[in-house]
PDB file of C-alpha atoms in Angstrom:
ATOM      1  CA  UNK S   1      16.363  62.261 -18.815  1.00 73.00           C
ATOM      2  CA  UNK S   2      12.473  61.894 -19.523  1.00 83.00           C
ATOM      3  CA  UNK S   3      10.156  61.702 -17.015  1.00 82.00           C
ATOM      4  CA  UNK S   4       8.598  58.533 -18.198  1.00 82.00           C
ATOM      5  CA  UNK S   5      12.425  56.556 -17.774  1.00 85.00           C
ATOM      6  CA  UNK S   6      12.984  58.574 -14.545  1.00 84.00           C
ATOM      7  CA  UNK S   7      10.086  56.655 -13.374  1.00 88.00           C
ATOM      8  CA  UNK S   8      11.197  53.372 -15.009  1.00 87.00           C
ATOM      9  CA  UNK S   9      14.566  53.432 -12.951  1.00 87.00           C
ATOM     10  CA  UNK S  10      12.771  54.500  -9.322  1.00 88.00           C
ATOM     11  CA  UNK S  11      10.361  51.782  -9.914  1.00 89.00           C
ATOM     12  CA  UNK S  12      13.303  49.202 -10.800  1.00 90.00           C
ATOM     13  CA  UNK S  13      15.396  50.420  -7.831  1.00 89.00           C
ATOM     14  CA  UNK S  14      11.806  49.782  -5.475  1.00 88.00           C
ATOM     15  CA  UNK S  15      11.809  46.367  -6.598  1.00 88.00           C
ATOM     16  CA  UNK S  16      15.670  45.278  -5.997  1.00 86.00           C
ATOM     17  CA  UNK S  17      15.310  46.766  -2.456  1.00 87.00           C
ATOM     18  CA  UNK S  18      12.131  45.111  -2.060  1.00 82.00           C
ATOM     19  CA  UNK S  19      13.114  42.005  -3.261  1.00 82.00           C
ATOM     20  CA  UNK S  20      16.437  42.267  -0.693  1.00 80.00           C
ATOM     21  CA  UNK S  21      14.301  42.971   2.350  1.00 77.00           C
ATOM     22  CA  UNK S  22      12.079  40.052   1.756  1.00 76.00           C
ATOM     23  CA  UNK S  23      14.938  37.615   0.941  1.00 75.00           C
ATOM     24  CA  UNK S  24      15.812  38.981   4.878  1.00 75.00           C
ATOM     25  CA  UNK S  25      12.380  38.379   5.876  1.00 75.00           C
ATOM     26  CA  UNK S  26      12.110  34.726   4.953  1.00 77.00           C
ATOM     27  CA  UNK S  27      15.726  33.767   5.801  1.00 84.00           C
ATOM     28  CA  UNK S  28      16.507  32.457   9.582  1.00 89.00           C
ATOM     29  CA  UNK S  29      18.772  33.842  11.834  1.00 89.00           C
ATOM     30  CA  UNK S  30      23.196  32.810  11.027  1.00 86.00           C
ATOM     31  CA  UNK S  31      22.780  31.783  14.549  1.00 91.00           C
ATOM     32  CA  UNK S  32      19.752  29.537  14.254  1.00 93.00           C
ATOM     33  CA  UNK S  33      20.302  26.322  16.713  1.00 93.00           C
ATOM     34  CA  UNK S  34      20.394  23.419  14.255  1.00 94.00           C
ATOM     35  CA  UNK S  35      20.021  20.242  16.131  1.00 94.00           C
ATOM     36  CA  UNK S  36      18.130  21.480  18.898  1.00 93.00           C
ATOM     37  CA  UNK S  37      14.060  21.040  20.219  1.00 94.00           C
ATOM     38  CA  UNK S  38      12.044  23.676  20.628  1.00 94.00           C
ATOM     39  CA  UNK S  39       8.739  23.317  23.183  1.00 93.00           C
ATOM     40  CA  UNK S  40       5.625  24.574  22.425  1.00 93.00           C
ATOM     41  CA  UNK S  41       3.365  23.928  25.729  1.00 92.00           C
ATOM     42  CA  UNK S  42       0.192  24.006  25.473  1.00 90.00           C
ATOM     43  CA  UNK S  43      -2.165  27.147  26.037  1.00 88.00           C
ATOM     44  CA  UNK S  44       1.129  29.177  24.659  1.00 90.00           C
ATOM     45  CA  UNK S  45      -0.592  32.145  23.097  1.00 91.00           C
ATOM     46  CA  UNK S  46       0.898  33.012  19.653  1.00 93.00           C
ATOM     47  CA  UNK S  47       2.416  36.305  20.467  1.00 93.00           C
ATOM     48  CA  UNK S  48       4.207  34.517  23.130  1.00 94.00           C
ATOM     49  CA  UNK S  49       5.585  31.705  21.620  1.00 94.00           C
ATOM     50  CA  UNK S  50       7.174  34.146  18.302  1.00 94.00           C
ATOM     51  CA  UNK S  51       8.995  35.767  21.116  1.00 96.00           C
ATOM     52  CA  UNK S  52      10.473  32.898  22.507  1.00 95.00           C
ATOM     53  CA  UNK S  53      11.074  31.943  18.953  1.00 95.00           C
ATOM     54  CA  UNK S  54      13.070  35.609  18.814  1.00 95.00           C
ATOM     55  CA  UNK S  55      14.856  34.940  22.050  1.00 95.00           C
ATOM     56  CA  UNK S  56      16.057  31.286  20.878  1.00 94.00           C
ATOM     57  CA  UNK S  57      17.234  32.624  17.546  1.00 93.00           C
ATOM     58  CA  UNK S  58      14.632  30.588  15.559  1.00 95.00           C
ATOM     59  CA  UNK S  59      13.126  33.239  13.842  1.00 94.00           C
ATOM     60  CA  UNK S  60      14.658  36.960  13.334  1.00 91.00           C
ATOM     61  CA  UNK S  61      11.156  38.491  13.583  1.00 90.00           C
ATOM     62  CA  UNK S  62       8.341  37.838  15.593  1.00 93.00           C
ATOM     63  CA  UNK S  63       6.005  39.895  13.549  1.00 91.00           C
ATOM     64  CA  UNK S  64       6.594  37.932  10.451  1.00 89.00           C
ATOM     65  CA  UNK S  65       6.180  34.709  12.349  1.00 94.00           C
ATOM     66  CA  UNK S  66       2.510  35.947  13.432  1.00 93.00           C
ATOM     67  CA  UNK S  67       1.756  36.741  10.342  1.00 91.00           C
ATOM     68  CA  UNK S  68       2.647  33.249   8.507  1.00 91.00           C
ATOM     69  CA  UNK S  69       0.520  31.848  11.501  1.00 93.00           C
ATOM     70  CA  UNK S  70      -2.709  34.047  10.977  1.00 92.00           C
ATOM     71  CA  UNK S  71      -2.784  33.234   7.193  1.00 90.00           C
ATOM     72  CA  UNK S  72      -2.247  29.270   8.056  1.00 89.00           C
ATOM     73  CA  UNK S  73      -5.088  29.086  10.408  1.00 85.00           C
ATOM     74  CA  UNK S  74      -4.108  31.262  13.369  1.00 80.00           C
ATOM     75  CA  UNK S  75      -3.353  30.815  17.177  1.00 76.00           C
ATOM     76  CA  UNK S  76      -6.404  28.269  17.474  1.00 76.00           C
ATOM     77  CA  UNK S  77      -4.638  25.782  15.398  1.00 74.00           C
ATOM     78  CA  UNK S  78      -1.655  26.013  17.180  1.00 84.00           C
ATOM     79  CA  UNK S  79      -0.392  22.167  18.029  1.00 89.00           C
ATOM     80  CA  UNK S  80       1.517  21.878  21.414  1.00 91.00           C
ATOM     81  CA  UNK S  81       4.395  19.500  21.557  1.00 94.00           C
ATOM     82  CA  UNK S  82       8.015  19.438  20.959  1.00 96.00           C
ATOM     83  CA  UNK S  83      10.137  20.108  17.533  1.00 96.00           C
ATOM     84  CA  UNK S  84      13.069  19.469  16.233  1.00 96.00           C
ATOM     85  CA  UNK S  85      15.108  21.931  14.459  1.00 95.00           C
ATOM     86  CA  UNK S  86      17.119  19.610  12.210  1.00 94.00           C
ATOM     87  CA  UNK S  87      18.193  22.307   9.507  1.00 94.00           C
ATOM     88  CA  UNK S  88      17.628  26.395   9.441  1.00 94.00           C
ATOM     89  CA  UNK S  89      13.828  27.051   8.607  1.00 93.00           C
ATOM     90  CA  UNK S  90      12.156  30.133   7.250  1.00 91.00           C
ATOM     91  CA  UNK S  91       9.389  31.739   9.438  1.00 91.00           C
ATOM     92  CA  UNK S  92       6.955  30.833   7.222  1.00 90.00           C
ATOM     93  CA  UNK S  93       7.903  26.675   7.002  1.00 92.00           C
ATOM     94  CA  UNK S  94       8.234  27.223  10.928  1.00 93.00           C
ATOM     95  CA  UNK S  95       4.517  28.470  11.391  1.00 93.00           C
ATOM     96  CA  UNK S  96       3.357  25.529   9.116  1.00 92.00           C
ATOM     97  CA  UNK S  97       4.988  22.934  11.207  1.00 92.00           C
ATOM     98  CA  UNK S  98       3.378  24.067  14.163  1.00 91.00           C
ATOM     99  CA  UNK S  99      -0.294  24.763  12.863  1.00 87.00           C
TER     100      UNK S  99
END
């Protein structure tokens, strides 16, 4: 085998297990609590509401979460209240609800 398709088949291998670990990423938890509320109060800091998220099985990764919720506007945008969880939601669609 040539180096040049040696290459080709590491860098296609890269990308399927990349592509697999995001698809984890963005995915909620199998035992996410459909139908429930979850509280944000307010003054909850955003490294302490993803790990109350983690705890409630809302989100399988609290470092994820905090990073959806720096790039749509941070902790400062944060709005306190109460939300229902109607149908599983991916970290990302999570943050955006709450900012």
């Amino acid at each position: 085998m040539t180096p040049h398709k040696a290459i080709k088949i590491y860098l296609f291998l890269l990308v399927i297990i990349l592509v697999a670990a995001s698809a984890r990423i963005v995915t909620p938890p199998s035992s996410y609590p459909t139908g429930s509320i979850v509280s944000v109060d307010e003054g909850t800091g955003l490294h302490e509401l993803s790990e109350q998220l983690k705890e409630k099985n809302v989100i399988r990764s609290p470092f994820w979460f905090r990073a959806a919720a720096q790039v749509l506007g941070g902790e400062r945008d944060m709005k306190a209240g109460q939300y229902y969880l109607e149908e599983p939601e991916s970290p990302f669609v999570l943050a955006w609800r709450i900012l």
